[in-house]
PDB file of C-alpha atoms in Angstrom:
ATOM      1  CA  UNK A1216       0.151-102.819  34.501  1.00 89.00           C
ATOM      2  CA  UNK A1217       2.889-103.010  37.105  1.00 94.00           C
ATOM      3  CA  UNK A1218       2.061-100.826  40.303  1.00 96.00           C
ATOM      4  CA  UNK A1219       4.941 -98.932  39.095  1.00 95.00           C
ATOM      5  CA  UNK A1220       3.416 -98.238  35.323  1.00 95.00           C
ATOM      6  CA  UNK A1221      -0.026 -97.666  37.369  1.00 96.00           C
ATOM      7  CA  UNK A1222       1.119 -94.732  39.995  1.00 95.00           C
ATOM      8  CA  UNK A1223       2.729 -93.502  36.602  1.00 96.00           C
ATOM      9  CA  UNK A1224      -0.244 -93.861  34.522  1.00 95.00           C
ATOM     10  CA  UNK A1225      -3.133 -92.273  36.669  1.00 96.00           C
ATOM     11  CA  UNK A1226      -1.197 -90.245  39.343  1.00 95.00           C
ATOM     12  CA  UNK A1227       1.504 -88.996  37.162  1.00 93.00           C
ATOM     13  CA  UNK A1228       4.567 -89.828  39.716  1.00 93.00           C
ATOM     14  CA  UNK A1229       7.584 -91.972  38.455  1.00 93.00           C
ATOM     15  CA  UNK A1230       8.301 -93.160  42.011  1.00 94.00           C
ATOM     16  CA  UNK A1231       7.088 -94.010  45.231  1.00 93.00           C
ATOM     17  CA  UNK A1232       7.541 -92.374  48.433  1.00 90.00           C
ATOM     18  CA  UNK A1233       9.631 -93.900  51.175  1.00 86.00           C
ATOM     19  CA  UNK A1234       7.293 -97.094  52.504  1.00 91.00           C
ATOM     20  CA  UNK A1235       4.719 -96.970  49.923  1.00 94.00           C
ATOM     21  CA  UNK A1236       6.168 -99.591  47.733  1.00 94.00           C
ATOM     22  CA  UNK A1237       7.350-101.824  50.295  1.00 95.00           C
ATOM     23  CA  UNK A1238       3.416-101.781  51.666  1.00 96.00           C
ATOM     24  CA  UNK A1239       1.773-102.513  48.202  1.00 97.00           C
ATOM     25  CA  UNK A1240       3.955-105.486  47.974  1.00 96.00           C
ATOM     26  CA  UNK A1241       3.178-107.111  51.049  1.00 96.00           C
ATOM     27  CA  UNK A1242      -0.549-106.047  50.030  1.00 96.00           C
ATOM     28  CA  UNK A1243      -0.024-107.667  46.784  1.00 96.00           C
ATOM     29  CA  UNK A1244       1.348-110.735  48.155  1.00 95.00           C
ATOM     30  CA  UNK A1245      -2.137-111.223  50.232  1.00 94.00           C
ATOM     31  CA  UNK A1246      -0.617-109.988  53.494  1.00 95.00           C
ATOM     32  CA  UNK A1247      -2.619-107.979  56.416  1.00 96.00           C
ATOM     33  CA  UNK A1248      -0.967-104.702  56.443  1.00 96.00           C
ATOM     34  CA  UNK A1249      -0.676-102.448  59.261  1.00 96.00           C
ATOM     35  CA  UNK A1250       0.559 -98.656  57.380  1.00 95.00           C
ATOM     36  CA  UNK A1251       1.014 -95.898  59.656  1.00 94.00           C
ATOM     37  CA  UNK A1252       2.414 -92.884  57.698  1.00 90.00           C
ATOM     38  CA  UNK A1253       1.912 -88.826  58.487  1.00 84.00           C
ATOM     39  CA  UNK A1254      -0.194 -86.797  57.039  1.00 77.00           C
ATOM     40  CA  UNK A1255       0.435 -86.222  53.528  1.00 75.00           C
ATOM     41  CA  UNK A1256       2.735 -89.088  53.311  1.00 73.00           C
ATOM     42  CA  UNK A1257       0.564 -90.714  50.870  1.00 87.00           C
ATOM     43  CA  UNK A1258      -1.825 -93.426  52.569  1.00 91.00           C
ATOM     44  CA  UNK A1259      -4.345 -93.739  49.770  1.00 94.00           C
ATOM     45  CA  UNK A1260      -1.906 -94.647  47.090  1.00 95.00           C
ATOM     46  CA  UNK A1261      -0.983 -97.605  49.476  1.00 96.00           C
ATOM     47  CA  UNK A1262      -4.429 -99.318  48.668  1.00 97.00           C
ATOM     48  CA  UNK A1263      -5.787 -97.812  45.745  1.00 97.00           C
ATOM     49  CA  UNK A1264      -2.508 -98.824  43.805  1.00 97.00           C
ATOM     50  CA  UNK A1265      -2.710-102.203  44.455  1.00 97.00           C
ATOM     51  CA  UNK A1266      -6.828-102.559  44.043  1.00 97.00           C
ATOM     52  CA  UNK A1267      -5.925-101.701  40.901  1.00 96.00           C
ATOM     53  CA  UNK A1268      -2.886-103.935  39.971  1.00 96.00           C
ATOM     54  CA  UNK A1269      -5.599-106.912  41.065  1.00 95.00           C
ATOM     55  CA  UNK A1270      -8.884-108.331  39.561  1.00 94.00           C
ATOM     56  CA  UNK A1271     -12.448-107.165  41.447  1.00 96.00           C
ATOM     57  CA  UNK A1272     -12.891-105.051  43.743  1.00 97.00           C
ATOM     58  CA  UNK A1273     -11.541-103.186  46.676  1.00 98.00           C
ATOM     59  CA  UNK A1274     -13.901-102.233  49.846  1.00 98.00           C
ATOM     60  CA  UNK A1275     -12.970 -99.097  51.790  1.00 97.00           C
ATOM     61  CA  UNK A1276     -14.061 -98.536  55.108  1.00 96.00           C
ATOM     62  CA  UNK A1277     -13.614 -94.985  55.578  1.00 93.00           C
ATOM     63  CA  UNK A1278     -15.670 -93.261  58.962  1.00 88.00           C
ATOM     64  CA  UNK A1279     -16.476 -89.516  57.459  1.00 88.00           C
ATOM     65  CA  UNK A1280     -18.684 -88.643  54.273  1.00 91.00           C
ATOM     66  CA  UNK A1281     -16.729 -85.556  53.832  1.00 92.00           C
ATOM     67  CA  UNK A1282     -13.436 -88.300  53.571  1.00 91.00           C
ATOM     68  CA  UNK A1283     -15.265 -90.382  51.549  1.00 93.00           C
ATOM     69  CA  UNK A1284     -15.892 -87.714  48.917  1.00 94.00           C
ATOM     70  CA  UNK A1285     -12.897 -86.663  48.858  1.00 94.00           C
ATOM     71  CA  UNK A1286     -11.411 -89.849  48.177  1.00 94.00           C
ATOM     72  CA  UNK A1287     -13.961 -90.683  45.685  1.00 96.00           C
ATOM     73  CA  UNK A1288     -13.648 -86.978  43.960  1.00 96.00           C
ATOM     74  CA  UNK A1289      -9.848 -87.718  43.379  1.00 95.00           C
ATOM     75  CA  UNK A1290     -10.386 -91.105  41.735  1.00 97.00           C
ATOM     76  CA  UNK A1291     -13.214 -89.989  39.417  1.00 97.00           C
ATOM     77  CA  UNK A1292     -10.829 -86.986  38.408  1.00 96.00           C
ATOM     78  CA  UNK A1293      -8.511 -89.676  37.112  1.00 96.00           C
ATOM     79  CA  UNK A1294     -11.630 -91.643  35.772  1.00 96.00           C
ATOM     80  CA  UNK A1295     -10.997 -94.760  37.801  1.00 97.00           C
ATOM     81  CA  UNK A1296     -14.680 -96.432  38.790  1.00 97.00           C
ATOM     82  CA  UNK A1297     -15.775 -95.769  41.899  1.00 98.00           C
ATOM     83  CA  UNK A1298     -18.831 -95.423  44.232  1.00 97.00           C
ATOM     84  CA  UNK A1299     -19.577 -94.559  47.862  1.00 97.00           C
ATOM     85  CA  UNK A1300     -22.643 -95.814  49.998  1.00 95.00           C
ATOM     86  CA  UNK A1301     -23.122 -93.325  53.142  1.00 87.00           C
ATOM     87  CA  UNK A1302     -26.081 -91.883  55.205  1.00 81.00           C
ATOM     88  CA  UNK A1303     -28.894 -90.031  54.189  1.00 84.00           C
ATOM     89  CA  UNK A1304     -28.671 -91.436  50.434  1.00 90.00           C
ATOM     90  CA  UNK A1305     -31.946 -92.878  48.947  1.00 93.00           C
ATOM     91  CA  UNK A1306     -32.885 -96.498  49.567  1.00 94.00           C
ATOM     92  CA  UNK A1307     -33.299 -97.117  46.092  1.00 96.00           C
ATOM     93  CA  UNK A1308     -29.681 -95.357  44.946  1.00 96.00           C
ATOM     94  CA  UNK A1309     -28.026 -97.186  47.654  1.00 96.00           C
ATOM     95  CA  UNK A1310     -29.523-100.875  46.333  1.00 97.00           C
ATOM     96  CA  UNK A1311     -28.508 -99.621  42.731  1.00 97.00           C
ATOM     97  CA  UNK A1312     -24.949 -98.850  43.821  1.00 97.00           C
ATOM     98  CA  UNK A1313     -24.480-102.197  45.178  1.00 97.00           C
ATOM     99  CA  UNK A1314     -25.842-104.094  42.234  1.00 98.00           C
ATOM    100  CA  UNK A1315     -23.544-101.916  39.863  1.00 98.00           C
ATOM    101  CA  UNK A1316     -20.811-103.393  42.401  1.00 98.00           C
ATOM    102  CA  UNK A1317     -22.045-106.854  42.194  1.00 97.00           C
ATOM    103  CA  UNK A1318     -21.909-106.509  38.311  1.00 97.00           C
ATOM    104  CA  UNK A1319     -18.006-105.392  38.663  1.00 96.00           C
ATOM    105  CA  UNK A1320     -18.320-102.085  37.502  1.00 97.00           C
ATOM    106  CA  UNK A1321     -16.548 -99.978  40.246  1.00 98.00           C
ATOM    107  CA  UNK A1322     -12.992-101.044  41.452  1.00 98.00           C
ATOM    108  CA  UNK A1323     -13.659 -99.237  44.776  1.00 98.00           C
ATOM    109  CA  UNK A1324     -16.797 -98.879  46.555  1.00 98.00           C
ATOM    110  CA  UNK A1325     -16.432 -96.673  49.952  1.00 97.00           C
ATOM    111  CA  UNK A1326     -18.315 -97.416  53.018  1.00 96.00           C
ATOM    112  CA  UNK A1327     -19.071 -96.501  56.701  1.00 92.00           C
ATOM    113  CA  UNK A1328     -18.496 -99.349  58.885  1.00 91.00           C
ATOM    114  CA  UNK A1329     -22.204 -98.684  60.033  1.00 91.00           C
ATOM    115  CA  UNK A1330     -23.454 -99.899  56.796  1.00 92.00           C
ATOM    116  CA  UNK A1331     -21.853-103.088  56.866  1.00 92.00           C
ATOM    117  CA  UNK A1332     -24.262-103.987  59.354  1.00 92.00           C
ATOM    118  CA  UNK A1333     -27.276-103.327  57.092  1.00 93.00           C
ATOM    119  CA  UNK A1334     -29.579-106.080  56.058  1.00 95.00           C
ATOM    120  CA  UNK A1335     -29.233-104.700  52.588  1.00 96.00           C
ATOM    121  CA  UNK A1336     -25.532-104.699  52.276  1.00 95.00           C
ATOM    122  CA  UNK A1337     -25.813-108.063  54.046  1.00 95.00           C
ATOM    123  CA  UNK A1338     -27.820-109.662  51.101  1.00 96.00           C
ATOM    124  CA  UNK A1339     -25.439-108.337  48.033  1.00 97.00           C
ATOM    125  CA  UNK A1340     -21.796-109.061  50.133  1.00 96.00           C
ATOM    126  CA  UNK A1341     -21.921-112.537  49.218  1.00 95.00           C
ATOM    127  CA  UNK A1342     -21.917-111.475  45.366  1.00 96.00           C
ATOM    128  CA  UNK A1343     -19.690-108.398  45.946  1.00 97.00           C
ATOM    129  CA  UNK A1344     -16.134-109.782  44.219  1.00 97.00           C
ATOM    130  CA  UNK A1345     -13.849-108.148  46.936  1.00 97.00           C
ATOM    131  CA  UNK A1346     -10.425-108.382  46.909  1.00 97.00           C
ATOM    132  CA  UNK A1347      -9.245-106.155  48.989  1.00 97.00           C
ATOM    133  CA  UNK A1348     -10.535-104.433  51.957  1.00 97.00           C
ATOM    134  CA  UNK A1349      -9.291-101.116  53.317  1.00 97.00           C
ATOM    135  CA  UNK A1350      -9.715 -99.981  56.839  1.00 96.00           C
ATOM    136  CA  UNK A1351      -8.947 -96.289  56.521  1.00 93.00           C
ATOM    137  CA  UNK A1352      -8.474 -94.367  59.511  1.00 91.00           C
ATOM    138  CA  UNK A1353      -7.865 -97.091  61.605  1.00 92.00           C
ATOM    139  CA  UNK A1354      -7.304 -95.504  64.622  1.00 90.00           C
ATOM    140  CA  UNK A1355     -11.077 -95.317  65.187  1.00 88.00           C
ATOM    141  CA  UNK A1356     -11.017 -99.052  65.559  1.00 86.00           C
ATOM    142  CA  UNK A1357      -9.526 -98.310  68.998  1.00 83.00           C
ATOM    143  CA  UNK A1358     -10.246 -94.269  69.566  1.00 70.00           C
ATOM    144  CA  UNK A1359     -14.064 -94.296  68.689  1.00 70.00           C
ATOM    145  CA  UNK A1360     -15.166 -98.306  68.640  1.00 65.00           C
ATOM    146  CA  UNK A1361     -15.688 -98.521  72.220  1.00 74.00           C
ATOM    147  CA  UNK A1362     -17.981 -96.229  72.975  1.00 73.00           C
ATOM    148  CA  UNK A1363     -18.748 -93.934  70.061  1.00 73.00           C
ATOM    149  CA  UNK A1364     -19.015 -96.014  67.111  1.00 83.00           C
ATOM    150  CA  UNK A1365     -19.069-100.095  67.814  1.00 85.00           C
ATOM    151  CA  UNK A1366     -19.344-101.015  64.421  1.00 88.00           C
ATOM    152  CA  UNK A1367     -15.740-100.232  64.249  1.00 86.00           C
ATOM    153  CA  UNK A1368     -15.430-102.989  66.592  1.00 88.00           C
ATOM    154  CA  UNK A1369     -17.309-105.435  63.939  1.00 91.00           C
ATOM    155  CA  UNK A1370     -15.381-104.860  60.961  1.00 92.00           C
ATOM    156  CA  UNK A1371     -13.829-108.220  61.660  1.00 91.00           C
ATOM    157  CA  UNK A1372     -17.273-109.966  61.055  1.00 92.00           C
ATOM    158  CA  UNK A1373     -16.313-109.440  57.300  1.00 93.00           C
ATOM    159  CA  UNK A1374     -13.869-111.713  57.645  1.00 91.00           C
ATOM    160  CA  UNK A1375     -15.657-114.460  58.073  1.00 91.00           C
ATOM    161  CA  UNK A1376     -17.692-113.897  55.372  1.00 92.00           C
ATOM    162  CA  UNK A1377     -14.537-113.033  52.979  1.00 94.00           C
ATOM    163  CA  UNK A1378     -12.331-115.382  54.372  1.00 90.00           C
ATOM    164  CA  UNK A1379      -8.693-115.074  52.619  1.00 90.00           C
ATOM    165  CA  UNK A1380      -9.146-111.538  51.372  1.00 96.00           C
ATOM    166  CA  UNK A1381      -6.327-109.316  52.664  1.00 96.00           C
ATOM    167  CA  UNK A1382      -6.954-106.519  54.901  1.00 97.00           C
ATOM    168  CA  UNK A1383      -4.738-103.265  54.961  1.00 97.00           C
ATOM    169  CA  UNK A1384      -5.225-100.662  57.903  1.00 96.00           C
ATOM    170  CA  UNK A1385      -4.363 -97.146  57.173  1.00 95.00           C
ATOM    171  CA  UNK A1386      -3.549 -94.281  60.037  1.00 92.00           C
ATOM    172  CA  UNK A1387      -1.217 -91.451  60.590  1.00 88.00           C
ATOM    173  CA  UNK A1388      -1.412 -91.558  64.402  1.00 81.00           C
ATOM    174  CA  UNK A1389      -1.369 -94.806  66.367  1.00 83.00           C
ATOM    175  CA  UNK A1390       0.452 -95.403  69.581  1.00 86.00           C
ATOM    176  CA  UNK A1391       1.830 -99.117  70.242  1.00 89.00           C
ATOM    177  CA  UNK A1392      -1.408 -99.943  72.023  1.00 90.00           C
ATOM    178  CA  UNK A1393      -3.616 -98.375  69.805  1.00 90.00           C
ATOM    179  CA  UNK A1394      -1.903-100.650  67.108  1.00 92.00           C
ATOM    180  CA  UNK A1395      -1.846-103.883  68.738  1.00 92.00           C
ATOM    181  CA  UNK A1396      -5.469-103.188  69.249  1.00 91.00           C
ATOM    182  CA  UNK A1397      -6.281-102.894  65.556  1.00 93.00           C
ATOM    183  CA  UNK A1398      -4.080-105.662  64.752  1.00 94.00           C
ATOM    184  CA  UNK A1399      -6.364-107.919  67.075  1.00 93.00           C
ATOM    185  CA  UNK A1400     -10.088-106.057  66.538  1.00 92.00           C
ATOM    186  CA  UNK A1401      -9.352-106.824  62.435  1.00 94.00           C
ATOM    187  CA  UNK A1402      -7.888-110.435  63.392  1.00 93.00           C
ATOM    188  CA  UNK A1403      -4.828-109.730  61.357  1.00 95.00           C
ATOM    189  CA  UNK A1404      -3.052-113.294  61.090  1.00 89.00           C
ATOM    190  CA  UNK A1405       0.395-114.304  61.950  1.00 88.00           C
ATOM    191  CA  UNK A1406       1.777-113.305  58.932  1.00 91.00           C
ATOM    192  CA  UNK A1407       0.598-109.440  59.450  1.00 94.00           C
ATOM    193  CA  UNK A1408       3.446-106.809  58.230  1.00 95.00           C
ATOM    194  CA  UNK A1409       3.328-103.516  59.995  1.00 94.00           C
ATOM    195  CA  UNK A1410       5.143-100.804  58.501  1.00 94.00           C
ATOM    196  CA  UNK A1411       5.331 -97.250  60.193  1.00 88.00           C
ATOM    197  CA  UNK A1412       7.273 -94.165  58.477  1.00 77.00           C
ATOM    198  CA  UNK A1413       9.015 -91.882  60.825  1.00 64.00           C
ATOM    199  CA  UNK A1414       7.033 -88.395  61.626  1.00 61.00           C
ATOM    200  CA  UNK A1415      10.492 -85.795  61.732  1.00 62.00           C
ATOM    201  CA  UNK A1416       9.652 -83.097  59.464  1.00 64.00           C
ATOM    202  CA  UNK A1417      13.297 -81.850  58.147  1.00 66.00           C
ATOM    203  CA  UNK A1418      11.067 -78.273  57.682  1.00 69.00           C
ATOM    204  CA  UNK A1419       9.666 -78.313  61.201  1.00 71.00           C
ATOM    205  CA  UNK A1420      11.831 -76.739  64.572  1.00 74.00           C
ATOM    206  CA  UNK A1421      10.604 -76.848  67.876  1.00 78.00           C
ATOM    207  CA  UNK A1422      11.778 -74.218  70.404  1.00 82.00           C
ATOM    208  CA  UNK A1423      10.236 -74.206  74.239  1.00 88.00           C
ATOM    209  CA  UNK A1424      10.177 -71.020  75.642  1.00 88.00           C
ATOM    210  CA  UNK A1425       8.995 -70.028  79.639  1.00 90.00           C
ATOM    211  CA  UNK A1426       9.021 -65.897  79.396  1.00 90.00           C
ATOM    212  CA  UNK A1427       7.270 -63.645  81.660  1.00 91.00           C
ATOM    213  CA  UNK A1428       5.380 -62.165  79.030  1.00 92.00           C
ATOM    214  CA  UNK A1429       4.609 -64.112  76.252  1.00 91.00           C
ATOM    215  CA  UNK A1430       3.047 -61.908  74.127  1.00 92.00           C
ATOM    216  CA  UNK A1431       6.427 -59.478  74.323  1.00 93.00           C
ATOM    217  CA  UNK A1432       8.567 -62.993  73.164  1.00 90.00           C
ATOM    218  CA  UNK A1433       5.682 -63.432  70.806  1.00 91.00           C
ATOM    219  CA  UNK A1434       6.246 -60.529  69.205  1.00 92.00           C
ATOM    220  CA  UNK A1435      10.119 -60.963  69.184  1.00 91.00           C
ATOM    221  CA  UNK A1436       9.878 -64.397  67.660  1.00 89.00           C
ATOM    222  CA  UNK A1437       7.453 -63.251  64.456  1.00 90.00           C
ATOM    223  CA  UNK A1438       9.574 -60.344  64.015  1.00 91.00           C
ATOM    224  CA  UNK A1439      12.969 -61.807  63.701  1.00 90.00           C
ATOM    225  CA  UNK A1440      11.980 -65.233  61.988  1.00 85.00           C
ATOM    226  CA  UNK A1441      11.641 -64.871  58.211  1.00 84.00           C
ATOM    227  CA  UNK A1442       8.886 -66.917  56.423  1.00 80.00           C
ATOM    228  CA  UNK A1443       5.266 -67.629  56.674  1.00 78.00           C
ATOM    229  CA  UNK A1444       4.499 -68.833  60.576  1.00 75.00           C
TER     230      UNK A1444
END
């Protein structure tokens, strides 16, 4: 199927958002990706749609179990295979997990960047068939790599062991520092793309208001704005 017949297919939308289209082409074309859209602009679709326009299987390295479940929930709604590896699950589940992987029977598997460094994820990688790694969050690379969590900081290692697999980085808040300095911790080549959506909300106003009582303008504001606020 075409990326276009799969968004169709398991999400049920006839088009893409602004972005997303132009990102799973340059994904599809074995580029490193830089996407920075807001939240709720649609960041998963940008690397689960093109996993699964391509053969094997796509790694994401997401940094919260409650994301990870989420992510994976939503995929096994639309009964797409998929399979997460995080902390506190059984030594014996996790080695299961990664030999179902090595088999080709998930199209995702989800991942701390912790457990890259395991010896046990270290001895099935070379027989994982990964096409596609996914660096979700990305920010962390830069926000939480240098002191809180260093694996983030590592990621790159895979690289060496995957050499030529594309690698897309997925954020909804990165300054221009911030992304130059995921763009070099993930070694993105020459040939990176970077695409970042604007963050104007047409439905959002912001007023600025210096009164001498603010709960009295408070109380003005709620009562002569209609709506929810």
């Amino acid at each position: 199927m075409t990326p276009k017949e799969i968004l169709h297919h398991y999400w049920g939308y006839d088009n893409f958002r602004p972005l997303q289209e132009d990102i799973i082409s340059a994904v599809l074309t074995g580029k490193d990706t830089l996407a920075i859209l807001p939240t709720g602009g649609g960041k998963s679709i940008c690397f689960q749609v093109p996993a699964m326009a391509m053969d094997g299987l796509c790694l994401v390295i997401s940094p919260l179990i409650a994301l990870m479940q989420d992510q994976i929930n939503q995929l096994e709604k639309k009964e797409i295979t998929v399979a997460g590896i995080y902390a506190g699950m059984p030594y014996a589940t996790v080695k299961s997990t990664l030999q179902k992987a090595a088999a080709g029977e998930y199209t995702f598997l989800y991942v701390s960047p912790e457990r890259l460094e395991t010896r046990l994820f270290g001895e099935y990688l070379p027989y994982l068939p990964i096409k596609l790694i996914a660096v979700d969050e990305a920010h962390c690379i830069s926000q939480w790599g240098y002191d809180f969590r260093p694996p983030y900081l590592r990621i790159s290692n895979l690289r060496q062991e995957l050499p030529g697999v594309p690698v897309i980085a997925l954020t909804a808040s990165a300054t221009k520092p911030v992304q130059e300095d995921i763009c070099e911790k993930l070694n993105f080549n020459k040939t990176a793309l970077k695409f970042q959506q604007s963050f104007e909300r047409a439905n959002l106003s912001y007023s600025i208001f210096s009164p001498p009582a603010k709960e009295t303008k408070l109380l003005e504001v709620l009562n002569n704005v209609q709506g929810s606020a």
